[in-house]
RNA sequence: CGGACCAUAGCGCAGUUUGGUAGCGCACUUGACUGGGGGUCAAGGGGUCGCGGGUUCAAAUCCCGCUGGUCCGACCA
């Protein structure tokens, strides 16, 4: 039994000044966590109980799915990460340190290498596979800017699983098992989440989905189709090629368009000087060609031009995701000097493409379909070309998803307008493929006695982040409101006044409840006013609040639902049954 | 990595402009009253004013340097 009179807890009446998002603010005010250094937090007793409940839900579901828990060190040698290139690729985000002999070590940001090596050292036959292993581990990432409390810390706990299969079919199966286990886990945690298509990004691999807890403070943006249920991270949204597009009125013709190096100026000029017969010119009639400098992982860089409808901006995240692992930067004046064919403000696709004279790679937005006509640069200052038709008058090397996604864009599945939402990434599942197995030489003998490289999946849940995500989704103005599955106790008993008979009656009730498996936190403090106790109870957010006080002489106590605020008087004789009904009694923490 | 700002009691802040006994609210201790919504009164404890140097009779305050931190953006399985 937790007693407020002895609990290591101090609630704060005022908000900590550094806390911006509700979860961070309330977890600190309620005495669940305290900051130690930027992005590094201590869990105080109530917070730790909550954290462990979350961890236990995750662990039970992983075990139930047949995944085996093990545990790696957080402090790791450099060598395995050197072999997969991540010692350098991870960059400044990697926490590095040296031992007394100047040997390089790191604090693990994720453990693909170690799991791969572990399987390699133990198993060597297809008969041993498939297998899925996991750990619940403290991870370290030296984030450039930790923020939002434990939503994004530099030290955090992650449950990371890895599956090992002999072939793609096996991997797909392991992936499905993890996906199902994650659904059960997040359902039990009471989270409101969506599963979105994601890019596998720097991790490599093919299929990837993210579990996002809906939250306006989330750092991930995703689109969702209210009509058909399609959902995707903005990085992974695919653009529907339009069924209708501008048709050419004739052959391409170059027009004088002075001082029109921006789309806005061009549209305005064309409207005045070269009006369309049927309707006004729009930015979406123009083809904007953006030059970027692409740098490959080996350090080589080259120009790249991307053509998008003039009303669209390039979304850097989508661009980076589309080009990964290469990175992009702006094309500078010096770069332009090296490529005189590129006339800033008047770049047109006629001179672009790998097969063209310039050899500059040219990629286009999916809206630039074959047969569509555009107004675009004529590759000379002050001139644009009209009625330039994709496929007829110019070609692209490929299609790229890099344009911004907007509210109301058509769903790639059903065509209905998409909504844009924000979420907190609480889980991510990947079909990694053979990247790590190849780099580290994880092979087994197949049934024909041939060596084959194992294919892997990688699956993560942010355990500490999930605590914050739950807090983010379940709180109100007065404090936290935990779902019963993760709450630090089942019932918060508020003992009113200082009448020893009332206290004794409350104590007895608490003892009986505990004996039945109900986890009780009792506010047995004397000399604390009713207001303080009620406010603390609401701040702490235990789902059921039981007020033992003046009703006792009539044989009733007051039962309150923290979330709704609903209260009712319940006869003492019935209270145990009611509490059991509202408790997460079957629990192993 | 850009931009803005901050550092004074456990927390939140004033004091710095114009140098002169280090303050307020909350929290904490003691006592009394109160006792179903952060109650009242009284008496207390708690500070290398981030660090180092300088100017001055005198520095939280002015000057120089450093360190740490926060927020916005960039970045970020």
Coordinates of N, CA and C in Angstrom, one line a residue, chain A residues 2 7 66 73 100 136 160 186 236 246 248 257 274 280 296 322 362 383 389 414 430 469 477 483 497 511 523 527 572:
Chain A
X2 N 0.5 2.2 -0.9 CA 1.2 3.4 -0.9 C 0.5 4.4 0.0
X7 N 5.2 8.5 1.3 CA 5.6 8.4 -0.1 C 6.7 9.4 -0.4
X66 N 5.8 -15.3 -28.5 CA 6.9 -16.3 -28.7 C 8.2 -15.6 -29.0
X73 N 24.6 -5.4 -23.4 CA 25.1 -4.2 -22.7 C 24.6 -2.9 -23.4
X100 N 40.3 3.8 -20.6 CA 41.6 4.3 -20.2 C 42.7 4.0 -21.2
X136 N 14.7 -5.2 -23.7 CA 14.2 -3.9 -23.2 C 15.4 -3.2 -22.6
X160 N 13.5 -3.4 -28.3 CA 13.8 -3.6 -29.7 C 13.9 -5.1 -30.0
X186 N -0.4 -2.0 -27.9 CA -0.9 -0.6 -27.9 C -2.4 -0.5 -27.5
X236 N 6.1 9.2 -46.8 CA 5.8 8.0 -47.6 C 4.6 8.1 -48.4
X246 N -3.6 19.6 -68.2 CA -3.6 20.5 -69.3 C -3.1 19.8 -70.6
X248 N -1.9 20.3 -74.5 CA -1.3 21.4 -75.3 C -2.2 21.9 -76.4
X257 N 9.2 36.9 -71.5 CA 8.6 37.1 -70.1 C 9.6 37.8 -69.2
X274 N -0.2 37.6 -71.9 CA -0.5 36.4 -72.7 C -1.7 35.7 -72.1
X280 N -8.1 31.9 -66.4 CA -6.9 32.6 -65.9 C -5.7 31.6 -65.7
X296 N 26.4 11.9 -52.3 CA 26.3 10.5 -52.0 C 27.1 10.1 -50.8
X322 N 13.3 10.4 -50.0 CA 13.3 9.8 -51.3 C 14.7 9.5 -51.8
X362 N 17.3 14.5 -64.2 CA 16.0 15.3 -64.0 C 14.9 14.3 -63.6
X383 N 12.8 34.5 -70.6 CA 12.0 33.8 -71.6 C 11.4 32.5 -71.0
X389 N 5.2 19.8 -73.7 CA 4.5 18.6 -73.3 C 5.4 17.5 -72.9
X414 N -8.1 5.9 -52.9 CA -9.5 6.1 -53.3 C -9.8 7.5 -53.9
X430 N 10.1 -2.7 -39.3 CA 10.8 -2.7 -40.6 C 11.1 -4.1 -41.1
X469 N 3.5 9.4 -24.1 CA 2.4 9.5 -25.1 C 1.0 9.2 -24.4
X477 N -7.2 19.6 -17.5 CA -6.6 20.8 -17.0 C -6.1 20.6 -15.6
X483 N -5.0 5.4 -17.8 CA -5.8 4.2 -18.0 C -5.4 3.2 -16.9
X497 N -10.6 14.9 6.9 CA -10.5 15.3 8.3 C -9.5 14.5 9.1
X511 N -7.0 -2.1 3.7 CA -6.4 -3.4 3.9 C -7.2 -4.5 3.2
X523 N -4.3 8.6 0.9 CA -3.9 9.9 1.4 C -4.2 9.9 2.9
X527 N -3.6 17.0 8.9 CA -3.1 18.4 8.9 C -3.0 18.9 7.4
X572 N -20.7 1.0 2.1 CA -19.4 0.4 2.4 C -19.4 -1.1 2.1

